[in-house]
Structure formats: C-alpha cells, structure tokens
Amino acid sequence: MAITTTTISRAAGWARTDAIGQMGEALSWLEWHGGAISGLVTFTTYSGGGTVGSSSSDYYCVNQTSTDGSGTGAQFRVDRNGGSIYRVLVNDGGSGYAEGDQITLKADDIGGSANGAADLVLTVKVDGGASPVSYGSTTDFFSKGVTDLSSYPYGIQKHVIGAGKTYGTTYRGYQMYNDTQMYFHTGSGFNPYEESSTYDGGPGYVPRHAGEYRLDVPDVNILSTAYRFIDSNNVGGSVHSMTATKIADDKNYQLDLNIFRSALDPKFAVFSYRQPTLSSTILDDNTFLTFILHNFTTDIWDLDYLFLGGHTRIFPESALPDTTPLLTFRSYIQGESNTSSNNASIRCAEWGYSSSDGGTSGSIRYKDSYYSSTSSLTEDGSSYRYNNIYNRNNVGGNGTGIANGSRGRGGNMNDIKIPDAANYNAVIKGIPLSTGMIPCPYYIPDDFVLIDFSYDYPNANIQQWDTVTISGSEIYTVITGSYSNATKTQGILFCARTT
C-alpha cells in the first residue's frame, strides 16, 4: 500500500518567518494542529489560604480542586512569605473559563491544612472578558510570532496525541535561530497569552511553556524573560528539546519541506528539508533535517500521567566518497532541557529510558547507527558498535566486483558455495524506533524500509525522490541515506513505498 506525500515549497529568497509558516502548513496538511481554545485565565484575585507558620515557600504548579464554572486546566503559582500568601501567578491559563469564575485550590497543595493552610479561592479574569479570545485552530499554530521584523520567529503546535487523556496533548515549538537553523521545543502545557505581568495576580512572562518545575519544564520559568516566546527572544539559547539544527544551506535557494505519510499508520510521517536547486554530488549536499515527531500510544505508559514529547532525527553519520556508510536514527527523549543545568522535563514519557536518576543530564539521546553490510569499507574493527544488516551473497566475491561474496563461498579455491537458497539481501521492514529503548515503544510501519545495496559503478549521485524498483508492483522512494561512491556505489537507504 503506497504512502502519501506532499511538498511545501518556499521560493528562493525566503525569510525566517517563511520557514515557520512552511512548518505550519505541513502540520495542517497532516491535520496535526489541535482545535481552538478560549476562556483563558489571565489574571486572578484571591482570598483565604491561611498562614503556615513563618514559611517562605513557593508552590510552582497548583491545580484547581473545583470551580463554579466549566473551565479546566488552569494552574497557578502560589508564593508564601512569612507564612502568608503574598503572590499568586497564573502558570497555565487552561480553557473554558468565564469572567468572574471562582476556582478553589486545596489547602493541602499550598502548605497543608495540618500546618495552618486553608483553601484558597480565586476569582478570575479571562482573555477577552465577555467575548473570549480564541487561540489556535485546526489549520494553524496554537501560538506564533512571525512579524516582518522577527529575529527568532516561532510557532507552537498543539499536538493532540491521546484525546481525552490528562497529558494527551503535547505543545511542540519550532523557532528559527538564524537563516538556516531551527530549534525544537516541547512541553505538556503552554500559556499563549501575550501580555506579560509579574504583578500579583498576573501571568508572569508569557507566552511560554507551562507546568511543574522539573516535571513539565526544566526551570522555574514564570518570572524569567529567558523562556518567553517572543520573536525577538532566542528561547533556544536557554532551553530546547533539540539544539539549533540545519534545515537549509542558503536562503537564496528554493526550500522544500517534504512530508512522507504512512498508509499503514496515518499518525506516522517523516519530514525532510531539501533544497532541490542547490548543486549536489551526494545526497546530503542538499537534503537537511529529516525527522519523525513521536505520535503514537503504547501499553508501556499512560498519557493520563505522562506526555509524549520526543522526536527522532534521521541523518547520514557519514556520506562522503571515501567513508563508511552509516545511517543514524537519533531519538531525543528528554523533553525540554536546560542548556546549562541540564535539567530535563521528566514527565516526558520517553524519559523513562534515561540512564539518569533525577532529571539531570538533560541532553540524553538514543542513537541507532545502521551499518551497510554491502560495503567493503566496513573492515574498521568497530562495527560491533552499530546495528548491522543481515546479508548473504554467494554470487559475488572472488574477483567478480560484487560485495560480500565471501559470505557464501569457501573451500581451498573459494569455489565451494553455500546453496543459493541461503542468499539474503531483503528490503528491511519492522524497523524499531530505537534499539536503545527496551521494550521498544514503537516500530516504524512497514511502508518505510531500509535498503542495503551495492552498485558496481562509482560516482552514482543518489538523491531524495530517486526510486528503487524491487518489482513492477513494489517501488520505493529514497528519503535519505548514507553511501560511498569512490570505487563503487554502496550503502544504506531509508525509503518509503510509493507503489
């Protein structure tokens, strides 16, 4: 069954804001923008709360116990000084609230009733008052900054992965660092309000990711401008889920964002940036960031407790004429992480695979490097570190110029063959998202494959969109790959079935 594809293009001379819009269009084509919300809490007054001795404690993320309206999802920061509450800030504005709704925060969440705390009653204001402002749509970003003067334009995707689950929605961010590099961000909540206020009752600095410190966000971010998504602020310099990564070589060439969507699992898609008019003698001269947004459910975790925040990048570890072909799948599992403290967002479901015990070492990633078995360049003594492709071939070797004949030949004159029935160089299906994750949370659908190959001529220039024909009814399109082409062309390709 053939996949579906589309290309979102930007003409030569595109700007940073165009790249953000391009990503938004790609997500719209996939129908991966969540619907609009309104009734966002922006300000609150309060009463009660009691006194907890002489405590000076801050409760960063307190959820409502009840409300006299129908709103959900609002979270608040409550600060005590000398035992008394002196400041309440809106962490996450939630949705569905009305002007004047009252929200109750439980005493046990702000110091404990046994210690003198009492329930705290909040009276809220919402964005737009009696005519609530809407954020996001099924065709556009939840929040974005793309003015003509943008230095760091951004878009925030509301990605619904597990509808109806407490943490079933992930808020993914895409922000340009310069003309050719993009940061990725992720979190379980996002406050899109744009009018910052650090006064008592306000939302702090917004827009920004929202949630609990070191569970949902790596830093206490409400009162710091560093985490505020505005198009003049480089949030990625402080926190990100993937560092600034190249999506293009030069803005003076056309930029395509190609999307390859599975027919077997429509929630799976591969994104790949390419500049088709840029001169290329090998695939990664004009093919850049290629990635998968994690978008699946599994019995390993429950999205009522954790959010799915990872993504996987696919790239040639080496793709030069005289290097060993290696194709890498690198999974980012830490959610949003701090670039200096290395705190991670450990509510990110994939963080359960981390080797860290407490939310530090936030840059943890899992890497699978697939080693081409057909290359004569694999004799470097280090292949044990990689995932090797099973291959047997008794028609090659012995001067034929076809790789790996020795895998099926022996005898004193190298003329005794294992039967032809043992030959094997199949299209590889059932690719695990990562062999470093046990149990594996997801297997890539079988309409995406690895093809290990050896072509007996040098200098072949294999490019994205080239095809590999297995039969008249089985044709694959190249997405990315790693190959050498000095003496012959050989390597490994990641492909999608298009016929």
XYZ file of C-alpha atoms in Angstrom:
499
model
C 0.000 0.000 0.000
C 1.551 3.299 -1.104
C 2.288 6.186 1.207
C 1.078 9.725 0.511
C 3.399 12.679 0.027
C 3.290 16.430 -0.274
C 5.839 19.198 -0.712
C 5.543 22.631 0.890
C 7.858 24.993 -1.007
C 9.339 28.421 -0.404
C 10.885 30.274 -3.339
C 14.496 31.426 -3.325
C 14.949 34.465 -1.093
C 12.639 33.105 1.622
C 12.804 34.633 5.095
C 12.923 33.032 8.560
C 9.220 33.705 9.009
C 8.553 31.779 5.779
C 10.223 28.697 7.263
C 7.892 28.833 10.284
C 4.866 29.251 8.043
C 6.086 26.334 5.943
C 6.167 24.091 9.013
C 2.686 25.232 9.963
C 1.371 24.322 6.506
C 2.955 20.877 6.714
C 1.249 20.203 10.056
C -2.028 21.455 8.610
C -1.754 19.023 5.678
C -1.275 16.215 8.199
C -4.183 17.575 10.302
C -1.858 17.705 13.299
C -2.984 21.083 14.642
C -5.337 20.780 17.614
C -8.546 22.792 17.701
C -9.033 26.291 19.115
C -9.440 27.097 22.802
C -10.901 30.160 24.519
C -11.710 31.222 28.064
C -8.024 31.531 29.023
C -7.389 32.758 32.590
C -5.125 35.800 32.529
C -5.476 37.345 35.985
C -6.802 36.463 39.400
C -7.673 37.964 42.757
C -7.859 35.690 45.780
C -8.870 35.217 49.384
C -8.098 32.674 52.086
C -5.114 30.368 52.071
C -4.386 30.534 55.817
C -0.966 31.002 57.410
C 1.718 28.315 57.536
C 3.986 29.332 60.411
C 6.784 31.513 59.140
C 7.169 29.526 55.940
C 8.607 31.134 52.827
C 7.681 28.526 50.260
C 6.752 28.668 46.610
C 4.314 26.190 45.106
C 5.029 26.388 41.406
C 2.140 24.480 39.895
C -1.108 24.095 41.828
C -4.134 22.594 40.084
C -7.705 23.573 40.827
C -9.709 21.376 43.193
C -13.018 22.750 41.960
C -14.638 25.626 40.107
C -18.136 27.079 39.985
C -17.836 27.239 36.179
C -16.875 24.763 33.490
C -13.227 25.674 32.873
C -10.418 23.128 33.071
C -6.642 23.013 33.063
C -5.722 26.237 34.876
C -2.620 26.032 37.084
C -1.248 28.599 39.491
C 1.936 29.502 41.305
C 1.359 30.340 44.973
C 4.135 32.076 46.959
C 4.271 32.402 50.746
C 6.439 34.809 52.720
C 6.488 34.703 56.497
C 3.768 32.071 56.353
C 1.259 34.206 54.469
C 0.385 34.202 50.790
C 1.805 37.290 49.169
C 1.587 36.441 45.488
C -0.403 34.235 43.113
C 0.521 33.958 39.436
C -1.218 32.220 36.540
C 1.006 29.354 35.393
C -1.271 27.812 32.754
C -4.454 29.662 31.786
C -6.412 26.497 30.913
C -9.565 26.925 28.817
C -13.323 27.209 29.084
C -13.434 29.760 31.911
C -15.740 32.775 32.125
C -15.114 36.198 33.615
C -15.682 36.060 37.384
C -15.497 32.265 37.744
C -14.242 31.130 41.117
C -11.579 28.437 41.418
C -10.610 26.678 44.646
C -7.081 25.484 45.386
C -6.848 22.810 48.067
C -5.159 23.661 51.376
C -3.049 20.515 51.251
C -1.489 21.713 47.988
C -0.311 25.041 49.418
C 1.228 24.068 52.745
C -1.137 21.540 54.312
C -4.210 22.064 56.433
C -2.424 20.427 59.371
C 0.153 23.232 59.187
C -2.364 26.081 59.101
C -3.109 26.324 55.389
C -6.689 26.854 54.238
C -8.348 26.544 50.844
C -7.523 29.431 48.527
C -10.401 30.875 46.485
C -9.504 32.652 43.229
C -11.724 34.954 41.180
C -10.501 35.054 37.613
C -10.413 37.278 34.591
C -10.252 35.757 31.119
C -8.697 36.993 27.901
C -11.377 38.977 26.085
C -13.750 39.205 29.046
C -17.320 38.596 27.926
C -16.067 37.902 24.380
C -13.251 35.391 24.998
C -10.255 35.406 22.651
C -9.552 32.156 20.770
C -6.127 30.588 20.356
C -5.130 28.170 17.623
C -7.180 26.294 15.044
C -7.144 23.004 13.179
C -5.233 24.727 10.365
C -2.708 26.914 12.184
C -0.368 27.154 15.142
C -1.690 27.500 18.684
C 0.650 30.462 19.180
C 3.122 32.140 16.842
C 5.373 35.134 16.358
C 6.033 35.873 12.693
C 6.195 39.635 12.238
C 8.198 41.097 9.376
C 10.933 42.170 11.807
C 11.209 38.785 13.542
C 14.717 37.789 14.582
C 13.585 34.500 16.114
C 10.157 33.709 14.653
C 8.367 30.746 16.179
C 5.269 28.583 16.021
C 3.740 26.442 18.781
C 1.890 23.317 17.683
C -0.963 21.950 19.794
C -0.409 18.258 19.044
C -3.255 16.021 20.233
C -1.823 12.523 20.659
C -4.180 10.951 23.210
C -7.531 12.740 23.126
C -9.266 12.774 26.497
C -6.090 11.970 28.428
C -4.757 14.348 31.110
C -1.437 14.712 29.257
C -2.698 13.665 25.844
C -1.734 16.971 24.215
C 1.877 17.956 23.583
C 2.881 21.543 22.788
C 5.740 21.450 20.301
C 7.686 24.567 19.405
C 9.663 25.462 16.285
C 11.868 28.554 16.423
C 14.400 29.851 13.922
C 17.860 30.558 15.333
C 19.270 32.135 12.178
C 18.549 31.997 8.455
C 19.243 28.267 8.150
C 18.897 26.650 11.607
C 15.844 25.739 13.693
C 15.352 24.860 17.372
C 12.766 22.326 18.557
C 10.853 22.716 21.837
C 8.310 20.576 23.657
C 6.128 20.548 26.766
C 2.891 19.323 28.316
C 1.339 22.785 28.574
C 1.616 26.236 27.057
C 0.325 29.654 28.090
C -0.258 31.604 24.848
C -1.313 34.913 26.465
C 0.837 37.768 25.151
C 0.515 40.489 27.822
C 3.157 39.839 30.458
C 2.733 40.977 34.052
C 4.815 39.965 37.059
C 2.471 41.739 39.488
C 0.426 39.753 41.988
C -2.380 38.012 40.117
C -0.718 38.185 36.697
C 0.630 35.516 34.326
C 4.325 36.348 34.685
C 6.245 36.449 31.422
C 4.263 34.987 28.538
C 3.912 33.274 26.086
C 5.810 30.259 27.474
C 5.568 26.584 28.282
C 3.650 25.857 31.479
C 3.650 23.203 34.167
C 5.569 21.910 37.175
C 9.271 22.585 37.670
C 11.469 19.661 36.507
C 8.427 17.604 35.572
C 6.972 19.659 32.715
C 9.508 22.482 32.396
C 13.224 22.273 33.205
C 13.362 25.621 35.007
C 11.208 27.922 37.121
C 10.213 29.947 34.092
C 7.286 32.184 35.069
C 9.354 35.149 36.276
C 12.196 34.954 33.750
C 12.228 36.621 30.346
C 14.596 33.921 29.030
C 11.738 31.466 28.444
C 9.317 33.890 26.853
C 8.396 33.106 23.246
C 8.506 36.440 21.504
C 10.052 36.869 18.099
C 12.904 38.959 19.483
C 13.962 36.369 22.098
C 16.030 33.254 21.409
C 14.410 30.795 23.837
C 16.601 28.014 22.450
C 19.655 29.617 23.980
C 18.252 28.681 27.410
C 16.074 25.608 26.843
C 15.220 23.355 23.927
C 14.410 19.767 23.037
C 16.808 19.831 20.074
C 19.614 22.315 19.567
C 19.641 24.557 16.501
C 19.852 22.207 13.517
C 20.390 22.953 9.853
C 17.283 22.971 7.634
C 18.963 24.645 4.652
C 22.310 25.745 3.278
C 21.402 29.152 1.901
C 18.141 31.098 1.778
C 18.909 32.082 -1.821
C 17.850 28.618 -2.976
C 14.337 27.170 -3.008
C 13.423 25.392 0.245
C 11.156 22.334 0.169
C 9.672 20.620 3.184
C 8.754 17.131 2.001
C 6.325 15.017 4.023
C 6.030 11.248 3.619
C 2.944 9.850 5.394
C 2.345 6.186 6.128
C -0.729 4.483 4.701
C -0.466 1.756 7.343
C -0.369 4.210 10.266
C -1.508 7.755 9.291
C -0.138 9.052 12.614
C 3.363 8.320 11.328
C 5.105 10.744 8.981
C 8.648 11.657 8.009
C 9.536 15.322 7.445
C 12.569 16.237 5.345
C 14.001 19.622 4.337
C 15.615 19.814 0.908
C 16.915 22.491 -1.455
C 16.316 20.947 -4.894
C 18.036 23.717 -6.875
C 21.222 23.529 -4.795
C 24.042 21.727 -6.621
C 24.713 18.279 -5.164
C 27.126 15.426 -5.835
C 25.855 13.304 -2.935
C 22.558 13.135 -1.088
C 23.294 15.258 1.981
C 24.659 18.167 -0.077
C 21.071 19.370 -0.500
C 18.999 17.276 1.954
C 18.972 18.510 5.524
C 16.964 17.960 8.704
C 14.921 14.761 8.373
C 12.824 13.755 11.372
C 9.851 11.941 12.905
C 7.583 13.534 15.544
C 6.640 10.862 18.061
C 2.902 10.383 17.628
C 1.741 7.049 18.994
C 0.223 5.346 22.010
C 1.611 2.276 23.736
C 0.882 -0.016 26.672
C 4.246 0.964 28.187
C 2.911 4.269 29.522
C -0.380 6.042 30.172
C -0.919 9.604 28.925
C -3.022 10.300 31.996
C 0.331 10.515 33.814
C 2.948 11.307 31.165
C 3.152 13.292 27.932
C 4.803 12.145 24.686
C 7.455 14.749 23.931
C 10.170 13.112 21.862
C 11.179 13.073 18.235
C 13.671 11.121 16.143
C 16.142 12.616 13.690
C 17.454 10.562 10.737
C 20.755 11.509 9.139
C 23.864 10.111 7.450
C 26.581 9.694 10.053
C 28.964 9.679 7.123
C 28.209 10.236 3.465
C 31.407 11.136 1.647
C 33.105 9.354 -1.265
C 35.665 7.569 0.937
C 33.821 6.988 4.199
C 31.938 4.058 5.682
C 28.155 4.274 5.120
C 26.309 4.758 8.416
C 22.690 5.881 8.709
C 21.714 7.153 12.153
C 18.332 7.342 13.890
C 18.748 9.626 16.919
C 15.828 9.764 19.381
C 15.527 12.762 21.707
C 13.896 11.573 24.937
C 14.433 14.367 27.463
C 11.592 16.712 26.551
C 12.649 20.320 27.072
C 16.057 20.606 28.738
C 18.175 23.399 30.160
C 21.392 24.108 28.296
C 23.414 24.897 31.444
C 21.865 22.973 34.382
C 20.845 20.052 32.109
C 17.530 19.724 33.934
C 15.064 17.794 31.798
C 11.270 17.556 31.633
C 10.959 14.170 33.253
C 7.195 13.863 32.767
C 8.150 13.294 29.117
C 7.179 9.644 28.613
C 10.375 8.716 26.784
C 12.455 9.913 29.759
C 11.761 6.528 31.352
C 14.518 5.189 29.092
C 17.037 7.641 30.531
C 20.085 6.444 32.434
C 19.795 9.496 34.689
C 18.106 9.122 38.067
C 16.755 12.581 38.708
C 16.102 14.804 35.745
C 19.662 15.957 35.086
C 21.833 15.150 32.072
C 19.021 16.641 30.047
C 20.660 16.167 26.666
C 20.284 12.366 26.709
C 19.547 10.888 23.292
C 19.463 7.359 21.950
C 21.295 6.663 18.726
C 20.952 3.739 16.333
C 23.548 3.659 13.582
C 22.771 1.200 10.795
C 25.924 -0.112 9.170
C 25.747 -1.057 5.497
C 26.716 -4.719 5.137
C 27.405 -4.413 1.410
C 30.314 -2.027 1.753
C 33.896 -3.253 1.525
C 34.763 -0.294 3.753
C 33.294 -1.909 6.891
C 36.570 -3.533 7.905
C 37.421 -0.901 10.510
C 37.171 -3.137 13.569
C 34.417 -1.070 15.146
C 31.248 -2.467 13.575
C 30.295 -4.107 16.869
C 29.094 -0.680 17.981
C 26.439 -0.468 15.295
C 23.357 -2.280 14.074
C 24.409 -4.477 11.176
C 22.137 -5.559 8.332
C 21.877 -9.308 7.667
C 23.277 -10.136 4.226
C 24.414 -13.279 2.403
C 25.546 -13.388 -1.218
C 27.335 -16.290 -2.896
C 27.346 -14.846 -6.406
C 29.909 -12.158 -5.601
C 33.461 -12.121 -4.350
C 36.357 -13.976 -5.989
C 37.071 -11.123 -8.383
C 33.518 -10.522 -9.525
C 33.409 -6.980 -8.116
C 30.201 -7.736 -6.199
C 30.492 -7.185 -2.451
C 30.250 -9.870 0.222
C 30.664 -12.957 -1.949
C 32.778 -14.385 0.867
C 29.636 -14.684 2.929
C 28.545 -17.595 0.781
C 31.803 -19.037 -0.600
C 34.574 -21.171 0.837
C 36.882 -24.047 0.039
C 40.545 -24.045 -0.875
C 39.896 -22.223 -4.151
C 36.993 -20.176 -2.802
C 34.813 -22.090 -5.230
C 32.544 -24.026 -2.869
C 29.244 -22.235 -2.400
C 26.526 -22.405 0.195
C 23.288 -23.126 -1.725
C 21.686 -20.167 -3.459
C 18.638 -20.596 -1.219
C 20.677 -19.089 1.625
C 21.241 -15.797 -0.230
C 19.586 -12.887 1.559
C 19.544 -9.164 0.912
C 15.927 -8.245 1.567
C 14.172 -4.942 1.933
C 14.321 -4.449 5.724
C 10.967 -3.851 7.421
C 9.925 -3.755 11.062
C 12.456 -1.060 11.988
C 12.389 -0.259 15.740
C 12.114 3.398 16.675
C 15.235 2.770 18.736
C 17.043 -0.419 19.721
C 18.230 1.507 22.788
C 14.665 1.565 24.153
C 13.626 -1.729 25.719
C 10.799 -2.575 25.456
C 10.564 -0.747 22.146
C 7.606 1.671 22.291
C 7.007 1.786 18.538
C 8.008 0.071 15.300
C 8.141 2.084 12.095
C 5.343 0.976 9.721
C 6.313 -1.492 7.001
C 5.771 1.035 4.214
C 9.054 2.610 5.395
C 12.140 0.422 4.940
C 15.905 0.186 4.899
C 17.539 -0.937 1.665
C 21.130 -2.168 1.802
C 22.777 -2.028 -1.634
C 25.941 -2.321 -3.707
C 26.131 -0.904 -7.235
C 29.215 -1.909 -9.221
C 29.934 1.582 -10.590
C 31.441 4.629 -8.853
C 30.189 8.197 -8.576
C 26.452 7.495 -8.612
C 24.628 10.555 -7.276
C 21.617 9.170 -5.382
C 19.131 11.863 -4.347
C 15.896 12.169 -2.406
C 12.939 11.205 -4.655
C 15.044 8.697 -6.622
C 13.362 5.303 -6.793
C 14.399 1.727 -6.107
C 12.410 -0.865 -8.064
C 12.020 -4.292 -6.499
C 9.292 -5.317 -8.932
C 6.673 -3.602 -11.066
C 4.320 -3.539 -8.095
C 6.911 -2.718 -5.417
C 8.763 0.568 -5.842
C 10.383 2.632 -3.087
C 11.290 6.328 -2.998
C 14.528 7.443 -1.357
C 14.132 9.796 1.624
C 17.688 9.834 2.964
C 20.669 7.539 3.217
C 24.393 7.098 3.556
C 26.610 5.738 0.816
C 30.144 5.818 -0.529
C 30.856 6.130 -4.238
C 34.617 6.237 -4.720
C 35.251 2.807 -6.281
C 31.650 1.626 -6.437
C 28.395 2.998 -5.023
C 27.302 1.173 -1.891
C 25.478 1.951 1.290
C 22.115 2.033 3.014
C 18.945 3.967 2.167
C 15.827 4.866 4.151
C 12.920 4.695 1.753
C 9.126 4.847 1.577
C 6.949 2.628 -0.584
C 5.282 4.673 -3.310
C 3.984 1.831 -5.494
